[in-house]
Coordinates of C-alpha atoms and ligand atoms in Angstrom, one line a residue:
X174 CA 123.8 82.9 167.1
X175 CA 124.6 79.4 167.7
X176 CA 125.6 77.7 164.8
X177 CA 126.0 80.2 163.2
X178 CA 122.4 80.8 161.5
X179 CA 123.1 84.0 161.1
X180 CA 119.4 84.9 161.6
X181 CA 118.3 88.3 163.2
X182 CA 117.0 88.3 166.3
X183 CA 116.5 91.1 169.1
X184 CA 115.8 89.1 173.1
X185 CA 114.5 91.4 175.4
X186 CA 113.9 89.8 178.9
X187 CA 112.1 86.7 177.8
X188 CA 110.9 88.0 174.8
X189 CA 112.3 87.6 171.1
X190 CA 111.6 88.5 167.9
X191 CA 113.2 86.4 165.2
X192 CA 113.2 86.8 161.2
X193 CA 111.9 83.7 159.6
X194 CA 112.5 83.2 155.4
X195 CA 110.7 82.0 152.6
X196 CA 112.7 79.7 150.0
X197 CA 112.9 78.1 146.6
X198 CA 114.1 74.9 145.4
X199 CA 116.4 76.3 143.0
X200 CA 117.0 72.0 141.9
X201 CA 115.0 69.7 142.9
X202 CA 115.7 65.9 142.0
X203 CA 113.2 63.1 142.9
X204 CA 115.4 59.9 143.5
X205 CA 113.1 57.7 144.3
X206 CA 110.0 56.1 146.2
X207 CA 110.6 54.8 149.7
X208 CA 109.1 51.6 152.0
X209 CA 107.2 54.2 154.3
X210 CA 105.7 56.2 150.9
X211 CA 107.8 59.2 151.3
X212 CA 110.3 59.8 148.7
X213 CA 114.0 60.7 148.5
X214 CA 115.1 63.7 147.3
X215 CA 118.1 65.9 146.4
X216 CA 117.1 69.3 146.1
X217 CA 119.2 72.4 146.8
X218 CA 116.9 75.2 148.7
X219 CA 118.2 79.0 148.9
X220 CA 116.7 81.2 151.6
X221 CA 114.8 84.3 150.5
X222 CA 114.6 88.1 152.2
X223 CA 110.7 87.5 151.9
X224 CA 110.1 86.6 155.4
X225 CA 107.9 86.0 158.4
X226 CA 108.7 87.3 161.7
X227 CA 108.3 85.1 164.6
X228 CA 107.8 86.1 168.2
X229 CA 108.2 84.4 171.1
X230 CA 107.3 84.7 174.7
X231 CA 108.3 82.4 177.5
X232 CA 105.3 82.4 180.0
X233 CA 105.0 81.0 183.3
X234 CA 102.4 78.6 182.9
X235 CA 99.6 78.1 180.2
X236 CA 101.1 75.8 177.5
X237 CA 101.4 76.8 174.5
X238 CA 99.7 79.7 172.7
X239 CA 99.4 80.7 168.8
X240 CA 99.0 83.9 167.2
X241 CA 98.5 84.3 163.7
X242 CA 98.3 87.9 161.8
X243 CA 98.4 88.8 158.0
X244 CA 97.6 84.8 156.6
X245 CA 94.8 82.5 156.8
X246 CA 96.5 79.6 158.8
X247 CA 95.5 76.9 161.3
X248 CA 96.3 78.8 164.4
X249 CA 96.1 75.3 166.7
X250 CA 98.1 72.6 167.3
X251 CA 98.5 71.5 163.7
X252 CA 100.4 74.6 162.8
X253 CA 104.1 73.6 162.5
X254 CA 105.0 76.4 164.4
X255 CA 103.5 74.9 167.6
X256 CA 104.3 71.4 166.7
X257 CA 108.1 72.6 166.9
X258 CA 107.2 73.9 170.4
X259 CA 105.8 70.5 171.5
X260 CA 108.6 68.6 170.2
X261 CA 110.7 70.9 172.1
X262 CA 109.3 71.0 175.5
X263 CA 108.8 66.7 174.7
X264 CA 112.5 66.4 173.9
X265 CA 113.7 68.0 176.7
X266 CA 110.7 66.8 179.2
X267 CA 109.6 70.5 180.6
X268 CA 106.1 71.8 181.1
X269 CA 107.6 74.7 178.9
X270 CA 105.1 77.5 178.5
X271 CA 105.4 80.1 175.6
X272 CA 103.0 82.3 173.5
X273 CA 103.9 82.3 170.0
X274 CA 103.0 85.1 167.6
X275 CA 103.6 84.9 163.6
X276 CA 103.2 87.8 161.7
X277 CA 102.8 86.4 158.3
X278 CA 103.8 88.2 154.9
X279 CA 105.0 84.9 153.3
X280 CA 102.1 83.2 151.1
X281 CA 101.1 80.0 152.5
X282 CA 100.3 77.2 151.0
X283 CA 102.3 77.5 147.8
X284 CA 105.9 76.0 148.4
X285 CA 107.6 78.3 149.4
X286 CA 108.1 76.8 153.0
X287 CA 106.7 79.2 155.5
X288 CA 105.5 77.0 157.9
X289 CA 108.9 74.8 158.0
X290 CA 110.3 78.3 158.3
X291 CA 108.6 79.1 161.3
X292 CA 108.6 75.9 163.0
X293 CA 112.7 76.1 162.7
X294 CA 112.6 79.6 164.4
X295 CA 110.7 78.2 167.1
X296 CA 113.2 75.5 167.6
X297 CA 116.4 78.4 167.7
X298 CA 114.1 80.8 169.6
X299 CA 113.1 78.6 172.4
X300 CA 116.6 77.0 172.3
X301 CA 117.8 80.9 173.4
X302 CA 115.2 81.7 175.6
X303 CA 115.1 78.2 177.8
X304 CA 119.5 78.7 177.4
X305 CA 119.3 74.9 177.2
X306 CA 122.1 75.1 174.6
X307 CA 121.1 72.8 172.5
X308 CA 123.7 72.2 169.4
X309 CA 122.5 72.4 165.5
X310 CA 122.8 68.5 165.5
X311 CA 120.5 68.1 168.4
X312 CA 118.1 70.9 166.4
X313 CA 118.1 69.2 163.0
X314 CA 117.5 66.2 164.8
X315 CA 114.2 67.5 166.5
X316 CA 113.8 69.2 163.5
X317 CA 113.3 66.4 160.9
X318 CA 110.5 65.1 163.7
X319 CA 108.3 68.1 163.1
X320 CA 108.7 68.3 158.8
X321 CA 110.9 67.8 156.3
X322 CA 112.0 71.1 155.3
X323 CA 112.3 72.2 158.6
X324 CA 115.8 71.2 159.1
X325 CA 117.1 73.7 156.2
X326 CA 115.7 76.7 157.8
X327 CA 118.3 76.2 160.7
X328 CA 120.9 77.5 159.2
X329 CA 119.2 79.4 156.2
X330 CA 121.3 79.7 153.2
X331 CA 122.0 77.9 150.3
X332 CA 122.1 73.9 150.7
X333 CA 121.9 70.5 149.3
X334 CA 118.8 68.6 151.5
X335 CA 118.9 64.8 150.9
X336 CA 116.3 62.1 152.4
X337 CA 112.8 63.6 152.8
X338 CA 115.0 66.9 152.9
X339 CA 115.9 66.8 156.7
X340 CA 119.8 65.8 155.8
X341 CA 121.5 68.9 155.2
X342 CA 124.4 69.9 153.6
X343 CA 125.3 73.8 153.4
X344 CA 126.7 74.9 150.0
X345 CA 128.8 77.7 149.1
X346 CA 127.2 80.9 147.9
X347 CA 126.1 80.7 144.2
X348 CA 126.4 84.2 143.4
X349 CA 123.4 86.7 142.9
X350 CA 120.3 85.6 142.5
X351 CA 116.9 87.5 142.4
X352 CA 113.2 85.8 141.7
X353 CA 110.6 86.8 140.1
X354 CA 107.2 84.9 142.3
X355 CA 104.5 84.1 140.9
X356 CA 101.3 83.1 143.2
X357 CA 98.3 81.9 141.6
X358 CA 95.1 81.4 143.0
X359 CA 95.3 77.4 143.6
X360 CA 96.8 75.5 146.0
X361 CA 99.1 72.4 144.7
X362 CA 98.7 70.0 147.4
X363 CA 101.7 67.9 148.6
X364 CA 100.8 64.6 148.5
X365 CA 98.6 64.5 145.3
X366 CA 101.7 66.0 143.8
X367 CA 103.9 63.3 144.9
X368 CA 100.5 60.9 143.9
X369 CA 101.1 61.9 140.0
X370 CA 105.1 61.0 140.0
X371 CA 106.0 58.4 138.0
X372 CA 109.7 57.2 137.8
X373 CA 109.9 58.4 134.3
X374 CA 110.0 62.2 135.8
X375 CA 113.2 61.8 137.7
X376 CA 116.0 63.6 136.3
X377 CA 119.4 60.8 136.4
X378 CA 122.2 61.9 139.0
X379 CA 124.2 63.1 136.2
X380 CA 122.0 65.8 134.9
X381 CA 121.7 66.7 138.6
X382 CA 125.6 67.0 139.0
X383 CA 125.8 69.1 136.0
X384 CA 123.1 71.8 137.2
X385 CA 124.6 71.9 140.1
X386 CA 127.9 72.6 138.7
X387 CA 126.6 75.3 136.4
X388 CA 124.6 76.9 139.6
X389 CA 128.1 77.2 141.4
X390 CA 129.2 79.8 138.4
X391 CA 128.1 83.0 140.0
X392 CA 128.2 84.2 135.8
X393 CA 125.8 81.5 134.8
X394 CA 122.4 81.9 133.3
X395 CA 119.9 79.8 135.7
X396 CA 117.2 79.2 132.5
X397 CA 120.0 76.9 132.2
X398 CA 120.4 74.8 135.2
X399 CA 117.4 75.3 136.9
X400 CA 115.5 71.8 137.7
X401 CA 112.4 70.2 139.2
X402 CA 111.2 66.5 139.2
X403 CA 107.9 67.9 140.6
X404 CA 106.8 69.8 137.9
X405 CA 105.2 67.5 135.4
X406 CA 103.6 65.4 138.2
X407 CA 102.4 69.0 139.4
X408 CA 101.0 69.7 136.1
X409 CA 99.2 66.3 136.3
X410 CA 97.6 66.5 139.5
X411 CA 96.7 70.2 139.4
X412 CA 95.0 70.5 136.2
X413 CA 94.6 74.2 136.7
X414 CA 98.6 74.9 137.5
X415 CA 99.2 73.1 134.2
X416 CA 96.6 75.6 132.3
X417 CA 98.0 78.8 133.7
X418 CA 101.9 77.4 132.6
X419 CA 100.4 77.5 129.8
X420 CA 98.9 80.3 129.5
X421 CA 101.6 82.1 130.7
X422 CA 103.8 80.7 127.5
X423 CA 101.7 82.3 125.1
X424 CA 101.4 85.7 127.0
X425 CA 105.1 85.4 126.3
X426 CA 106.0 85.4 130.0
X427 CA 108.6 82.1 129.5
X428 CA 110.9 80.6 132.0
X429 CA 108.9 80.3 134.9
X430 CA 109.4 77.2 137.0
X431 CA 107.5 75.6 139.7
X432 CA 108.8 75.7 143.1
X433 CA 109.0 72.6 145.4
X434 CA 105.8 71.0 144.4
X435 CA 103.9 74.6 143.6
X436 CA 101.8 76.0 143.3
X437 CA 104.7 79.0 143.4
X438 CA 106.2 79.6 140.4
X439 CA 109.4 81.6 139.9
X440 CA 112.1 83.1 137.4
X441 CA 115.2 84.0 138.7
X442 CA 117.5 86.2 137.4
X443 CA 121.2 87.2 138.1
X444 CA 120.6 90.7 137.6
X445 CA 117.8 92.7 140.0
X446 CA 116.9 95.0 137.2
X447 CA 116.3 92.3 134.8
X448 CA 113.8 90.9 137.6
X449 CA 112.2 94.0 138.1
X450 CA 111.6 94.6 134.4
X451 CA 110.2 91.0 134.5
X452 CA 107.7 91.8 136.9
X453 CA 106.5 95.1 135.8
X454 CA 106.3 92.9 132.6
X455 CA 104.0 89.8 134.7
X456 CA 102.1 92.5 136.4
X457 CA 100.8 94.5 133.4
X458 CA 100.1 90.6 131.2
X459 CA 98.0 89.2 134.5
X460 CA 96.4 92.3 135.6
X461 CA 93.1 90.8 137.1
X462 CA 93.7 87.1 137.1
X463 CA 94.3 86.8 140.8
X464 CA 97.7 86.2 140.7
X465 CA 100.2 87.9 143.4
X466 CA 103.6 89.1 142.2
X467 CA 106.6 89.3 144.5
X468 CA 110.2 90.8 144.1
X469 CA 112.8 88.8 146.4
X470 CA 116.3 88.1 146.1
X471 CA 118.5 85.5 148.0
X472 CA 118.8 85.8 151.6
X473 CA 121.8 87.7 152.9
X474 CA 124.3 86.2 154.3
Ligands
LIG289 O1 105.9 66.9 154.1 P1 104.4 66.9 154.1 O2 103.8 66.2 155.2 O3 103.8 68.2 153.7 O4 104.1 65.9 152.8 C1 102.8 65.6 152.5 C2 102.8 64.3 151.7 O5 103.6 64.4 150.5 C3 103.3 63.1 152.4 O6 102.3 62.5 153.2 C4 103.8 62.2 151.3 O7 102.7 61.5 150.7 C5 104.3 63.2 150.3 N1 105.8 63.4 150.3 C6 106.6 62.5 149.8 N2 108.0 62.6 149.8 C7 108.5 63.7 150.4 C8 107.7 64.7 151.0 C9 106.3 64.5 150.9 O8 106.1 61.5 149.2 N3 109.8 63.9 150.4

């Protein structure tokens, strides 16, 4: 595939069927509040093999079309999935028809960047089915119009996503990883998150540089490097998430991180059987609270 996404995809005369990823922020640094109220970030995102699939048909006429199965999303023009479709069609100044299906088995709402996921498959699928040949600059480009993680899922991966995320820089490999996902039953939203952060809860370049340094070590430990400016404001603004971190400390499940700005939390591990004795662990300790479990390991290559 172009640019070498490396994503799977089956085309059938006008038809195609595309995988679409989940991620994690495996760092996440907050450097600062901007003039326009966004802030920028450094963060380093790894693709997971929990995934969406997305489906695309190019029509005749009709517009665009959504179809949603297996999550309760907005299934209009506010999904990012058909807001990547507009900007397409916008950008290159076509009438473009297409009906898009999502089967969803990624959570939504919980930072884990299913909706940027599918908006960027929407972007390489349409990109292959109109053969307008658009290069991964052009796409990251249309991209950062539609949302801020969308850029990243173009090329999957590991990566280090500056600005509001859209600049991205692919990393090499860290080694194995595998994540133990917590779900609970509350949304964090975005921008009350980003409402609680205060200056005090950015981490200084240098402690950045050195998790990032200790991530590269394929032998490392990532209790030790993992990192996330988000997670304190999280606790702030979501009352609930901060409860339930603590709750989960006493049960004696430790180590779990918040994801982007949550309300996912994750452990990972470099070893899958230490993930999965984790989460037989988590799933006997929360039996009944609500909370869904998930196995996934970093996205192959
Ligand atoms: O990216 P999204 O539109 O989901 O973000 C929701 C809100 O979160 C934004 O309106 C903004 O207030 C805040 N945000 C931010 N800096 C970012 C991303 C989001 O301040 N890099």
């Amino acid at each position: 595939m172009k640019g070498g996404t490396g994503r799977k995809a089956g085309k059938m005369s006008g038809l195609l069927a595309l995988s679409s990823p989940a991620k994690v922020n495996l760092l996440l640094r907050v450097v600062g509040r901007r003039s326009d109220g966004y802030h920028d970030l450094e963060t380093v995102m790894t693709a997971l093999d929990l995934s969406d699939t997305v489906v695309l048909e190019r029509l005749e006429k009709g517009g665009i079309t959504l179809d949603v199965d297996g999550a309760d999303v907005p299934a209009g023009p506010e999904n990012l999935a058909w807001k990547a479709a507009r900007a397409f069609f916008e950008a290159l100044d076509v009438e473009g028809s297409v009906r898009i299906g999502l089967i969803k088995r990624i959570p939504p709402g919980g930072g884990l960047g299913g909706g940027s996921s599918n908006a960027a498959a929407v972007l390489l699928g349409l990109n292959r089915l109109f053969g307008t040949g658009l290069d991964l600059r052009a796409l990251e480009t249309l991209a950062g119009g539609v949302g801020s993680d969308v850029a990243f899922f173009l090329r999957g991966g590991t990566s280090l996503c500056r600005g509001r995320g859209e600049q991205v820089e692919p990393l090499e490999d860290p080694g194995p990883l595998f994540f133990v996902l917590l779900l609970p039953p509350f949304p964090c939203p975005t921008g009350e998150v980003y409402r609680f952060f205060r200056p005090g809860d950015s981490s200084s370049e240098e402690v950045f540089r050195d998790s990032l340094e200790r991530m590269r070590d394929p032998g490392s430990d990532p209790a030790g490097w993992i990192l996330n400016d988000l997670e304190a404001p999280a606790r702030r603004a979501v009352p609930e998430l901060d409860r339930f971190m603590g709750e989960l400390e006493s049960l004696g499940l430790e180590g779990f991180r918040v994801s982007g700005s949550g309300s996912t939390l994750f452990r990972a591990f470099r070893e899958k059987g230490e993930a999965r004795r984790e989460l037989e662990k988590a799933r006997s300790l929360l039996e009944g609270k609500g909370v869904g479990l998930v196995l996934a390991g970093k996205a192959g290559p």
